[in-house]
CSV table of C-alpha atoms in Angstrom, one decimal:
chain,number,residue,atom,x,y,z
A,1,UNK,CA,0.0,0.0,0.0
A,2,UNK,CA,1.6,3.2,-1.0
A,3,UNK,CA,1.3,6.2,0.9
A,4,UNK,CA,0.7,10.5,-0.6
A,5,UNK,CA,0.6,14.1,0.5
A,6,UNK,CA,-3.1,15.3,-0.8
A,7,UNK,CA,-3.1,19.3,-1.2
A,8,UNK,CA,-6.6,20.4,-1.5
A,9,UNK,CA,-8.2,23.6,-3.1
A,10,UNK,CA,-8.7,25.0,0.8
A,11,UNK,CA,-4.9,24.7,0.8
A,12,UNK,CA,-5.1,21.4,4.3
A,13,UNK,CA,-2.6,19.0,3.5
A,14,UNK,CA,-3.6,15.9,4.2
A,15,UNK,CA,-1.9,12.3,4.2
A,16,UNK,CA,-3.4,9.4,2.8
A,17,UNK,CA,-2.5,5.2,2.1
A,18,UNK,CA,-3.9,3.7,-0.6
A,19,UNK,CA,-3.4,3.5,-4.2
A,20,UNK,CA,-6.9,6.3,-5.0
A,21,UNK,CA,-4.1,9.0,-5.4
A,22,UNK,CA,-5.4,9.2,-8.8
A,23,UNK,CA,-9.0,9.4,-8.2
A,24,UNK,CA,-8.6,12.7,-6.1
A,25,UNK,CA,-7.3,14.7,-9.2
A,26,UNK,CA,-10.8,14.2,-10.8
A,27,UNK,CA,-11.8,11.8,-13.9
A,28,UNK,CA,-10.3,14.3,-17.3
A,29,UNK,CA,-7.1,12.5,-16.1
A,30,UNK,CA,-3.7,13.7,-14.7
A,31,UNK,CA,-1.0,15.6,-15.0
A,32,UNK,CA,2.8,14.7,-13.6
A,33,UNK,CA,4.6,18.0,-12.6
A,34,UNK,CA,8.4,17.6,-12.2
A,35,UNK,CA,10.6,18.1,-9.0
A,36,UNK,CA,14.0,18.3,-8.4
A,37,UNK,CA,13.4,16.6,-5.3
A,38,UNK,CA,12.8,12.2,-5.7
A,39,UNK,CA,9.2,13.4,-5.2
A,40,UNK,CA,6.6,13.6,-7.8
A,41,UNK,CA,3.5,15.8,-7.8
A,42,UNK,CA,0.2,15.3,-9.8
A,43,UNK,CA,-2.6,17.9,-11.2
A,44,UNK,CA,-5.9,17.5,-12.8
A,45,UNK,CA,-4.3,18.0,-16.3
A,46,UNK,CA,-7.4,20.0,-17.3
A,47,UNK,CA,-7.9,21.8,-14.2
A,48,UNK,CA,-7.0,25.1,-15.6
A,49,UNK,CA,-9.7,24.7,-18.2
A,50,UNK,CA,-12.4,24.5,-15.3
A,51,UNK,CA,-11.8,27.4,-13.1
A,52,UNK,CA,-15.0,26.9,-11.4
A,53,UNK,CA,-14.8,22.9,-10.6
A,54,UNK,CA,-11.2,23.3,-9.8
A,55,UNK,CA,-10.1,26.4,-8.6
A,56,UNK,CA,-6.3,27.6,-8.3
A,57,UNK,CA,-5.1,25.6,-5.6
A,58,UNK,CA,-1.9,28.8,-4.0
A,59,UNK,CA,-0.8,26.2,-1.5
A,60,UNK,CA,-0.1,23.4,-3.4
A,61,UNK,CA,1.7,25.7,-6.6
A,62,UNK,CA,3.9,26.8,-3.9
A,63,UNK,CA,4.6,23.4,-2.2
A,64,UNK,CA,5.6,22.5,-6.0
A,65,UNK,CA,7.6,25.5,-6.6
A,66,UNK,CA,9.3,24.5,-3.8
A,67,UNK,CA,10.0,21.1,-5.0
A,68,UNK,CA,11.8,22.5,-7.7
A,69,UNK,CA,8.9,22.2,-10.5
A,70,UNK,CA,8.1,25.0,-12.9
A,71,UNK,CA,6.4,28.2,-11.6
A,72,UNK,CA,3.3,28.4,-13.2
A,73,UNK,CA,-0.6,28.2,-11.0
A,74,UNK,CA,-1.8,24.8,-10.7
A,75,UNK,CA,-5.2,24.0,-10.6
A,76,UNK,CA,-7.5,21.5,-8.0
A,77,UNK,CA,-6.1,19.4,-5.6
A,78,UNK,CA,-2.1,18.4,-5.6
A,79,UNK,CA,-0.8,15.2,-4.8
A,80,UNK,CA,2.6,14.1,-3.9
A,81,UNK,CA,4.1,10.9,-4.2
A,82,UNK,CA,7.6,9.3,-3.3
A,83,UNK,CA,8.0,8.0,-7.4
A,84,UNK,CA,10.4,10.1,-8.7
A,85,UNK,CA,12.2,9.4,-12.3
C-alpha cells in the first residue's frame, strides 16, 4: 500500500494510504509535474480549463515550486508521491 501528500483547493494537506491518489485529481485524467526533489506531484491536467470545478489551488503551486517544478498556478487538488524518475 503506497502512501501521498493530498493538497486540497482550501490549501489542508492531508496524508493518505492507498493507491486512489489518482481518483482525487478528478476523472479528465492527470498531470505529472516535475521536482528536483525524488518526489513527484500530480494535477488534474485540465484543471485550468475549469476554473470553477477546480479552482487555483496557491498552496499546493507553492509546495511545488518549492519542489523545484516550474512556476506556473496549478489547478485543484495536488498530490505528492515518493515516485520520482
Amino acid at each position: 500500500m503506497s502512501s501521498y501528500a493530498l493538497i486540497t483547493v482550501d490549501g489542508a494537506l492531508e496524508f493518505r494510504k492507498g493507491n486512489d491518489w489518482r481518483d482525487q485529481l478528478g476523472p479528465e485524467g492527470r498531470a505529472r509535474v516535475r521536482t528536483d526533489e525524488p518526489l513527484a506531484g500530480f494535477v488534474n491536467d485540465c484543471g485550468l480549463l475549469f476554473p470553477e470545478k477546480y479552482p487555483r489551488n496557491v498552496v499546493g503551486s507553492l509546495v511545488l515550486v518549492a519542489l523545484g517544478a516550474p512556476i506556473q498556478p496549478y489547478a485543484g487538488p495536488v498530490v505528492i508521491t515518493g515516485w520520482g524518475p
